[in-house]
PDB file of C-alpha atoms in Angstrom:
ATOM      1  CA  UNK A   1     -10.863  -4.569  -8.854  1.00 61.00           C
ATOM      2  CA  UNK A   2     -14.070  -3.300  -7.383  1.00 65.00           C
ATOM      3  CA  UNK A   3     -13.685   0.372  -6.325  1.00 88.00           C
ATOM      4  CA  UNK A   4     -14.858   1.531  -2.862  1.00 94.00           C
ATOM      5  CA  UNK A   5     -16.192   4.455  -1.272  1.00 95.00           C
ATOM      6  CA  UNK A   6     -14.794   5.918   1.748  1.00 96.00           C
ATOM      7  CA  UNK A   7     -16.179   9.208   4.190  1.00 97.00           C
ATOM      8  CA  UNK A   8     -13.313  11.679   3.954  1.00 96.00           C
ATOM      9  CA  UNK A   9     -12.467  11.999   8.015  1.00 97.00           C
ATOM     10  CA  UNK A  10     -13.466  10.942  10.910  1.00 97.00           C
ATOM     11  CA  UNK A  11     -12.691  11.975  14.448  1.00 97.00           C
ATOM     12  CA  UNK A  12     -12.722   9.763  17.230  1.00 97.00           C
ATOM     13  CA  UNK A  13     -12.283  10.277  20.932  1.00 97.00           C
ATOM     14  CA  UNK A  14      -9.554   8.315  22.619  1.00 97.00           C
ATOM     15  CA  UNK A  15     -10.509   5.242  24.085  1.00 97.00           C
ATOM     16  CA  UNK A  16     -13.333   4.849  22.019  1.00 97.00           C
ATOM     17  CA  UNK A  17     -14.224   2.443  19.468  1.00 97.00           C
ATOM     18  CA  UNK A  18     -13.504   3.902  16.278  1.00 98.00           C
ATOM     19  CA  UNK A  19     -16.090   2.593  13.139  1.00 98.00           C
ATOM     20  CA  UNK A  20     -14.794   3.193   9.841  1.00 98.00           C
ATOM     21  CA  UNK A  21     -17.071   2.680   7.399  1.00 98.00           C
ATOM     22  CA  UNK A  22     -16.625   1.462   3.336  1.00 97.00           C
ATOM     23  CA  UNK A  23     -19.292   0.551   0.449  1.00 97.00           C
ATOM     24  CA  UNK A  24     -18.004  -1.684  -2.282  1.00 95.00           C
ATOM     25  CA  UNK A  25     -21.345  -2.545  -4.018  1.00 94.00           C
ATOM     26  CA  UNK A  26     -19.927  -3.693  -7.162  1.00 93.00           C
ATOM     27  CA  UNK A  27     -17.657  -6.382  -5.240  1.00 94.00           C
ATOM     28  CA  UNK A  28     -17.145  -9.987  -7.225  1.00 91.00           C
ATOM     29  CA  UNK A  29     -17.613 -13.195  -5.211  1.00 90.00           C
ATOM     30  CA  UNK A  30     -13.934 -13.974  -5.176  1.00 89.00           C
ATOM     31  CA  UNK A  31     -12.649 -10.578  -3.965  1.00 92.00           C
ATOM     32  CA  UNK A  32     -12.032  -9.764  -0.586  1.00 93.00           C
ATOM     33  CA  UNK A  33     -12.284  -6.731   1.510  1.00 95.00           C
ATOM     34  CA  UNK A  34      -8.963  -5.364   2.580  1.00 94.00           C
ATOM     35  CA  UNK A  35      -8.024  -2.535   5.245  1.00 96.00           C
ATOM     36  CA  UNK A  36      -4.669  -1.444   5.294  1.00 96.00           C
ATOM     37  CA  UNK A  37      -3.825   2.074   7.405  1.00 97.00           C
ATOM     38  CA  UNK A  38      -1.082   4.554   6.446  1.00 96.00           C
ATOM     39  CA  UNK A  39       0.331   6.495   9.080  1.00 95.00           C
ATOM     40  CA  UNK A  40       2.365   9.632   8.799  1.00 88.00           C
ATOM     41  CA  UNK A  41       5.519   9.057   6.893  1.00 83.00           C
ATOM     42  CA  UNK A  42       5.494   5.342   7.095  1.00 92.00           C
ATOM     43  CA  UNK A  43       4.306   2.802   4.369  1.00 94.00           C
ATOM     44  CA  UNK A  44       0.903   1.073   4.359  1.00 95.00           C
ATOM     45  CA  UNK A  45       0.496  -1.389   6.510  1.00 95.00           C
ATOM     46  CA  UNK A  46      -1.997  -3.858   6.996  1.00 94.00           C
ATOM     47  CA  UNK A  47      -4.752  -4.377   9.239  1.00 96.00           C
ATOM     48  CA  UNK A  48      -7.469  -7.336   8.815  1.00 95.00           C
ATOM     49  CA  UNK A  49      -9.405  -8.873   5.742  1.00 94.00           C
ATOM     50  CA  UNK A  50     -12.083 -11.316   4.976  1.00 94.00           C
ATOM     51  CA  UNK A  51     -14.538 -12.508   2.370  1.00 94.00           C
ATOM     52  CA  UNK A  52     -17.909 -12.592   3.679  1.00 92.00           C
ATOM     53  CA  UNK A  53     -17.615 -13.574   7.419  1.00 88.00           C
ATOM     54  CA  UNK A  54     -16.881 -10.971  10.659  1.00 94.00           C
ATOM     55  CA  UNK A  55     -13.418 -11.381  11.279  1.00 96.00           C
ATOM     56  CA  UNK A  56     -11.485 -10.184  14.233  1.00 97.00           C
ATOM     57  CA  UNK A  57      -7.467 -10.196  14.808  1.00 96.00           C
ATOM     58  CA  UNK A  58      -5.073  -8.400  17.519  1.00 95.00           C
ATOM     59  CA  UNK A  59      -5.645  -5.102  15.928  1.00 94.00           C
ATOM     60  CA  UNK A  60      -9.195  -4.689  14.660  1.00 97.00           C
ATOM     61  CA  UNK A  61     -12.438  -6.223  13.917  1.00 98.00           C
ATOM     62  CA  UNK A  62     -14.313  -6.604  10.584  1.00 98.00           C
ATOM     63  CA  UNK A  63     -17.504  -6.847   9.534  1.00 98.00           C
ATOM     64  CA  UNK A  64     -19.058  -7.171   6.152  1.00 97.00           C
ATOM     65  CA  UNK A  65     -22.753  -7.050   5.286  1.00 96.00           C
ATOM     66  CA  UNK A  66     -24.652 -10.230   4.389  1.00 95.00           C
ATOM     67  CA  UNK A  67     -24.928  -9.098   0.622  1.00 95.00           C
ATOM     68  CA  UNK A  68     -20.999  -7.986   0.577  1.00 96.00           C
ATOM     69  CA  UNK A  69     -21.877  -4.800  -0.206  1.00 96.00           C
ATOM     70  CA  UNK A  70     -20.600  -2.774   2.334  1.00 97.00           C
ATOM     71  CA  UNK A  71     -18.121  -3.263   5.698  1.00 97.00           C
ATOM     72  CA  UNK A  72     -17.155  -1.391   8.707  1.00 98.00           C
ATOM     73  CA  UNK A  73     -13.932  -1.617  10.166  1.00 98.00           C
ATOM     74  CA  UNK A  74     -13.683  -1.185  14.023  1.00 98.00           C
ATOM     75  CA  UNK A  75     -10.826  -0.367  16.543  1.00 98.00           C
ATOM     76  CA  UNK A  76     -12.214  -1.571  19.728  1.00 96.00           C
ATOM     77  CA  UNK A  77     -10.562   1.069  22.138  1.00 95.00           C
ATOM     78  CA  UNK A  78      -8.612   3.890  19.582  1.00 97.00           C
ATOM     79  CA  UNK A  79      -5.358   5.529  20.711  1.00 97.00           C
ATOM     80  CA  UNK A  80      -3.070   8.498  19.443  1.00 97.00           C
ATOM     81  CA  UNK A  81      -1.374   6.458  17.836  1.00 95.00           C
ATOM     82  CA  UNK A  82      -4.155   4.938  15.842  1.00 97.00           C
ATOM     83  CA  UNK A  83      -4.207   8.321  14.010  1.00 98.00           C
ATOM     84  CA  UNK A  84      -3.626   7.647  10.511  1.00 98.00           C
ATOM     85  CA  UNK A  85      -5.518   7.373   7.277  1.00 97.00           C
ATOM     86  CA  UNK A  86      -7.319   3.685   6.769  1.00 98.00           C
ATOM     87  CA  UNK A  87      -7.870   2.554   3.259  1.00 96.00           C
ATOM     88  CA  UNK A  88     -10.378  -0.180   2.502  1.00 96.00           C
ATOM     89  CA  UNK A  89      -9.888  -2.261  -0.929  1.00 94.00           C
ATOM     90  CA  UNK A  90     -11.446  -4.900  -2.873  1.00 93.00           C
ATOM     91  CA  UNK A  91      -9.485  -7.513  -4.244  1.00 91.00           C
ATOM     92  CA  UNK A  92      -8.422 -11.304  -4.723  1.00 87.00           C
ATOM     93  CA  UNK A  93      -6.403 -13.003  -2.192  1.00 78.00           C
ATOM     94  CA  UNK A  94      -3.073 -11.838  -0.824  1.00 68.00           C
ATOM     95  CA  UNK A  95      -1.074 -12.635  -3.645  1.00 74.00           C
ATOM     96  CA  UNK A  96      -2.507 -10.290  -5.795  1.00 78.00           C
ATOM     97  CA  UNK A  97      -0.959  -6.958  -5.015  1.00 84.00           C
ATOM     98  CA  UNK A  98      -1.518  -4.739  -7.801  1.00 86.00           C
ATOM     99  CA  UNK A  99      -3.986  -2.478  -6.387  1.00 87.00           C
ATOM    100  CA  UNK A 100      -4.831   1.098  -6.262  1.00 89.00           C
ATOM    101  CA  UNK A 101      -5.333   2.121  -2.324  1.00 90.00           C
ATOM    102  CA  UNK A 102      -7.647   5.097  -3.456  1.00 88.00           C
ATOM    103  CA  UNK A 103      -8.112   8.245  -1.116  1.00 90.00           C
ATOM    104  CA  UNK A 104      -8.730   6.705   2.256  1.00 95.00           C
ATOM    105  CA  UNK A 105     -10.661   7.768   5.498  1.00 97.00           C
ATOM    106  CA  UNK A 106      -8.648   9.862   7.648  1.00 97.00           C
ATOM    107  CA  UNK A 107      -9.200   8.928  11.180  1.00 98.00           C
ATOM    108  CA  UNK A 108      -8.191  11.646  13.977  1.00 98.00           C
ATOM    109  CA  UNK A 109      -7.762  10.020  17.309  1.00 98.00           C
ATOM    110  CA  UNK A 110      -8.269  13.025  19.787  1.00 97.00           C
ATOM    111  CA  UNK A 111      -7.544  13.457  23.214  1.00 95.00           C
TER     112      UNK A 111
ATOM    113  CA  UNK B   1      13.310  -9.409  11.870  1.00 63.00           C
ATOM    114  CA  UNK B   2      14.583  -6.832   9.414  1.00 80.00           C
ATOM    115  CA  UNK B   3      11.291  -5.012   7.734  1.00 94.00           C
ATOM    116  CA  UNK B   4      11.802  -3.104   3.756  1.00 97.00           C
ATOM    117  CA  UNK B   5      13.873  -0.248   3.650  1.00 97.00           C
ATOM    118  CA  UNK B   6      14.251   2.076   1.339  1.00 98.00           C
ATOM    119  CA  UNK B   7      17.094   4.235   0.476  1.00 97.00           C
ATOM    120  CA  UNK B   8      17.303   7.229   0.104  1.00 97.00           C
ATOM    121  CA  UNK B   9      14.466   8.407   2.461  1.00 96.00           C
ATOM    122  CA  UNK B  10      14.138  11.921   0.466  1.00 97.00           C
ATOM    123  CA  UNK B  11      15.434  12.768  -2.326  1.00 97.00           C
ATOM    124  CA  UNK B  12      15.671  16.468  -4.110  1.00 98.00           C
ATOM    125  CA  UNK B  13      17.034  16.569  -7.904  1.00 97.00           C
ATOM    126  CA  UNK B  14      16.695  18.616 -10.692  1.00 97.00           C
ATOM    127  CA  UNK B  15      14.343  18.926 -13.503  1.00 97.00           C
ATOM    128  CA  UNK B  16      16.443  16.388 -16.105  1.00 97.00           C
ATOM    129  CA  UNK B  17      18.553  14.517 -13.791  1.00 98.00           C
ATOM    130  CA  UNK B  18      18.499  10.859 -13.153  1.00 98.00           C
ATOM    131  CA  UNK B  19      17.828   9.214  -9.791  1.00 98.00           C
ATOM    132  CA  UNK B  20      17.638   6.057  -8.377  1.00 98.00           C
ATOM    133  CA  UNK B  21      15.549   4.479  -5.506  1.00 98.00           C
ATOM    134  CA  UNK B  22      16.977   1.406  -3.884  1.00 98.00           C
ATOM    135  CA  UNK B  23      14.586  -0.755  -2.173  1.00 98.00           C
ATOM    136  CA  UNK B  24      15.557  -3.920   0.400  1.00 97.00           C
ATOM    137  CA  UNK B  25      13.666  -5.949   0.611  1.00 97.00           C
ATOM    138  CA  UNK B  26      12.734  -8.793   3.868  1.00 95.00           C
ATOM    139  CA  UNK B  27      15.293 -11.658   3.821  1.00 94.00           C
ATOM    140  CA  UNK B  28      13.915 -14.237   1.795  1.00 92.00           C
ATOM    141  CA  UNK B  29      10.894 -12.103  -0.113  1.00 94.00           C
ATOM    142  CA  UNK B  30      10.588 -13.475  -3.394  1.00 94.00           C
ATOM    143  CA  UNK B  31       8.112 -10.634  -4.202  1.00 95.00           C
ATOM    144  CA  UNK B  32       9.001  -7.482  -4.638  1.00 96.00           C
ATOM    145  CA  UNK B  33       6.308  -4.861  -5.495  1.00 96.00           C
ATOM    146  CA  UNK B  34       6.720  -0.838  -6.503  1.00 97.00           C
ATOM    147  CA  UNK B  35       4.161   1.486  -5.458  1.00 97.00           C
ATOM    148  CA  UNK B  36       4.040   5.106  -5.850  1.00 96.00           C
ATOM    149  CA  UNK B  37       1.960   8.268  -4.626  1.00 94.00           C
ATOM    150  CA  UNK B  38       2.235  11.485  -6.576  1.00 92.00           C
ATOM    151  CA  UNK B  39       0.997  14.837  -5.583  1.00 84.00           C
ATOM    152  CA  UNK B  40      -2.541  14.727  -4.946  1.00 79.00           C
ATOM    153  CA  UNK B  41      -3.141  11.152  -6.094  1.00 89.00           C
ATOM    154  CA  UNK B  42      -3.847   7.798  -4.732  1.00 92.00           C
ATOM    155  CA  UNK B  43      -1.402   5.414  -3.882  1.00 94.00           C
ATOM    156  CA  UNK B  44      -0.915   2.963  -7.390  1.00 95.00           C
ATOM    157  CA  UNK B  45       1.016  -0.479  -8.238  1.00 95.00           C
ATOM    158  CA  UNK B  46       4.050   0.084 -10.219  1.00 96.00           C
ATOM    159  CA  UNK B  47       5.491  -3.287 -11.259  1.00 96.00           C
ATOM    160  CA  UNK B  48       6.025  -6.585  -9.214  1.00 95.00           C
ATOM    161  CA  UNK B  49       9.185  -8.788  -9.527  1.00 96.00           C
ATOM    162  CA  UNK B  50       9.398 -12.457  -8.477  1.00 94.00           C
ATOM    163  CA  UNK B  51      12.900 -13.058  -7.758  1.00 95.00           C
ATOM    164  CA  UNK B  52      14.651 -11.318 -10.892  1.00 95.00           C
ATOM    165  CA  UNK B  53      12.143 -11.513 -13.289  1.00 95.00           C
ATOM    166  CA  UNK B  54       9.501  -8.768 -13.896  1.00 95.00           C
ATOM    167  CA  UNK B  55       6.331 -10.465 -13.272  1.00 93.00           C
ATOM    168  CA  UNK B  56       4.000  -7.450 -14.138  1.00 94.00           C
ATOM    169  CA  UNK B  57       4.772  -4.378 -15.288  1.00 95.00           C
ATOM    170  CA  UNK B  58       2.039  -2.671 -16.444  1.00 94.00           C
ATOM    171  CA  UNK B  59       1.650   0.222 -14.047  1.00 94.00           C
ATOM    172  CA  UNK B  60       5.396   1.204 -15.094  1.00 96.00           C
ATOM    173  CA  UNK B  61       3.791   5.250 -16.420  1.00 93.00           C
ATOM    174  CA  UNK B  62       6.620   5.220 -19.104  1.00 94.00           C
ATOM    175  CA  UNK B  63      10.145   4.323 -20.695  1.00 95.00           C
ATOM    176  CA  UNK B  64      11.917   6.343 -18.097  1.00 97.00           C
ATOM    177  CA  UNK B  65      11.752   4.229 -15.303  1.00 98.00           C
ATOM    178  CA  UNK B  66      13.451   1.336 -14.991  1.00 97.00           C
ATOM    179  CA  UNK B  67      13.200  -1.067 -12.247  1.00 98.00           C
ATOM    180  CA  UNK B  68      15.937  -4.223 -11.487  1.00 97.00           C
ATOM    181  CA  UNK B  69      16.747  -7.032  -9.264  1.00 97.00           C
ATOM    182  CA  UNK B  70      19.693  -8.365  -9.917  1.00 86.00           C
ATOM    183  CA  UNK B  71      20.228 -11.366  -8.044  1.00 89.00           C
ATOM    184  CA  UNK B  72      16.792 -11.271  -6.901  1.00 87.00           C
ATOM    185  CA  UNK B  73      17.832  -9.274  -3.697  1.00 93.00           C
ATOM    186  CA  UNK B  74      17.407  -5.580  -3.620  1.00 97.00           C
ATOM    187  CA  UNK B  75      15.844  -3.541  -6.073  1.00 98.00           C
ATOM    188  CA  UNK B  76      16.597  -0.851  -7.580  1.00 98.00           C
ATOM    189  CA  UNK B  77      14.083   2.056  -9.792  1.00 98.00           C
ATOM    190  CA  UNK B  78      15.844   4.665 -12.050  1.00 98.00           C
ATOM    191  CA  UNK B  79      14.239   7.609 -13.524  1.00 98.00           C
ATOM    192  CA  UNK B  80      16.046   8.950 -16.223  1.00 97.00           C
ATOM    193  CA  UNK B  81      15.466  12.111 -16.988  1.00 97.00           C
ATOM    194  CA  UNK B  82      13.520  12.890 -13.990  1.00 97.00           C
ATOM    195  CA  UNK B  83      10.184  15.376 -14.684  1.00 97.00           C
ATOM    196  CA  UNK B  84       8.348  17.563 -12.422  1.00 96.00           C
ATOM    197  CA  UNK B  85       5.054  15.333 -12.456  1.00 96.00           C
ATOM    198  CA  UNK B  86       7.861  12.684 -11.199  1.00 97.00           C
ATOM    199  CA  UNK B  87       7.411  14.225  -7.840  1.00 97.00           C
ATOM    200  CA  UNK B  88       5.750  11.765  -5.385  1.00 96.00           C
ATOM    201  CA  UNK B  89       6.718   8.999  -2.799  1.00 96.00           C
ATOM    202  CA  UNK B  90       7.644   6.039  -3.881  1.00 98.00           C
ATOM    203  CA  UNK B  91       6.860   2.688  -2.036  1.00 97.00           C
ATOM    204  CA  UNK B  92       8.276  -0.914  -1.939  1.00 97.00           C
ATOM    205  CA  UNK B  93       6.877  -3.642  -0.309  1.00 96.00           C
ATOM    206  CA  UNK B  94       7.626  -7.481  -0.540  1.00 95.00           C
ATOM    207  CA  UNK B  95       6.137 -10.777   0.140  1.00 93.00           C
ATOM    208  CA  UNK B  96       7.154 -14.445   0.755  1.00 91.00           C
ATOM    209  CA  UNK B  97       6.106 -17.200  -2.064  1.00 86.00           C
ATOM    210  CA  UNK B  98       5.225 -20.027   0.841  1.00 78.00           C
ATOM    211  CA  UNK B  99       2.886 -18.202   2.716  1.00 77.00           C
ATOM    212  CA  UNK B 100      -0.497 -15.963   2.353  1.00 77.00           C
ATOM    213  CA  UNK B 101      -0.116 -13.167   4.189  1.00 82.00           C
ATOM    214  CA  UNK B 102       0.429  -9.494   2.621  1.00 87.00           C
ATOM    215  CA  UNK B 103       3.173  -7.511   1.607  1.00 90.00           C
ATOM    216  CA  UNK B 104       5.017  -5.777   4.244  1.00 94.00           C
ATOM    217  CA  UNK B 105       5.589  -2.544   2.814  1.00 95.00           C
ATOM    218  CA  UNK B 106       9.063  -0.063   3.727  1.00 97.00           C
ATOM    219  CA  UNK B 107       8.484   3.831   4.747  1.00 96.00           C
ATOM    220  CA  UNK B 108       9.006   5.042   1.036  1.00 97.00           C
ATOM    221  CA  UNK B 109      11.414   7.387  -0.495  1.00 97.00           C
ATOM    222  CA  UNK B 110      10.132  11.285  -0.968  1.00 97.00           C
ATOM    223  CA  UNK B 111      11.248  12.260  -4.659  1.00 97.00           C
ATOM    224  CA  UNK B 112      10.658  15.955  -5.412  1.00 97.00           C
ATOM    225  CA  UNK B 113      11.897  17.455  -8.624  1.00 97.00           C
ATOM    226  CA  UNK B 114      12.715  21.144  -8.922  1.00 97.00           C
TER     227      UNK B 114
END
């Protein structure tokens, strides 16, 4: 699997959008992009995916970069309860679950 | 709908002891996946059953863990004898066969050895 590269942390004000950011230059053309978000004490759970078009579901928006190089999750209007670390990954489709989650973007939703 | 859970939620044993994670997984999951974090690291695939059979295994770190499914049901991941560097949480998470979606993932069991 192609490896990604995340910032660190990230605050965001409440009610704002929150943009996560994540480069995965060396991605193949049949991985996908993957964002799954951890929050405290809970398992991973996921968020959204797609291969090369924007895609948008109940929880979050994504969009990927014409050359597949790079994508930016977004979280229209954040809450507390958004607060969590977000991991992006590169991989084939949903069956294929043997993946690393690497060290993840810590988002801080603040008041 | 029931989601994975995982039994116990923390566990505290000694340096040569044996423990063993259960993991449930959602009513009629035929995939069943082990994750684990230890100190400091990232989050990394274990082993992934289909039903009761061991479909990959190759992120098992070494011969003392041992993962079942009897039955195909629950699972269960023994560490025997536990080591310090075992220390970590330990993640399930399981999947249907007849759809695509992802694997739905329970809140992990804390393992610390002293």
């Amino acid at each position: 699997d192609a490896k990604t590269t995340q910032p660190t942390s990230m605050d965001c004000a409440e009610g704002r959008a929150a943009n996560l950011p994540c480069n995965h230059s060396t991605i193949s053309g049949n991985e996908y992009v993957y964002w799954y978000r951890q929050i405290h004490s809970q398992g991973p759970q996921y968020i959204i995916h797609g291969l090369k078009n924007n895609e948008t579901n109940e929880m979050a928006s994504l969009i990927i970069t014409e050359d597949r190089k790079s994508s930016t999750l977004i979280l229209p209007h954040a809450t507390l309860r958004d607060t969590a670390v977000y991991y992006c990954i590169v991989k084939r489709s949903g069956g294929y679950q043997k993946v690393t989650f690497g060290t993840g973007t810590k988002l801080q939703v603040i008041p | 709908e029931a989601g994975v859970t995982q039994f116990p939620s923390h566990s505290v044993i000694e340096k040569g002891q044996t423990v063993t994670l259960r993991c449930d997984p959602i009513s009629g999951h035929d995939n069943l996946y082990w994750y684990r974090r230890v100190m400091g690291k990232e989050i990394k695939f274990l082993l992934h059953f289909v039903k009761e059979s061991k479909q990959d295994e190759s992120g098992m770190p070494n011969n003392r863990f041992l993962a079942e499914r009897t039955g195909g049901t629950y699972s269960t991941l023994k560490v025997q004898p536990a080591e310090l560097e075992d220390s970590g949480v330990y993640f399930c998470a399981s999947r249907p066969s007849d759809r695509e979606v992802e694997a739905f993932f329970g809140q992990g069991t804390r393992l610390t050895v002293v």
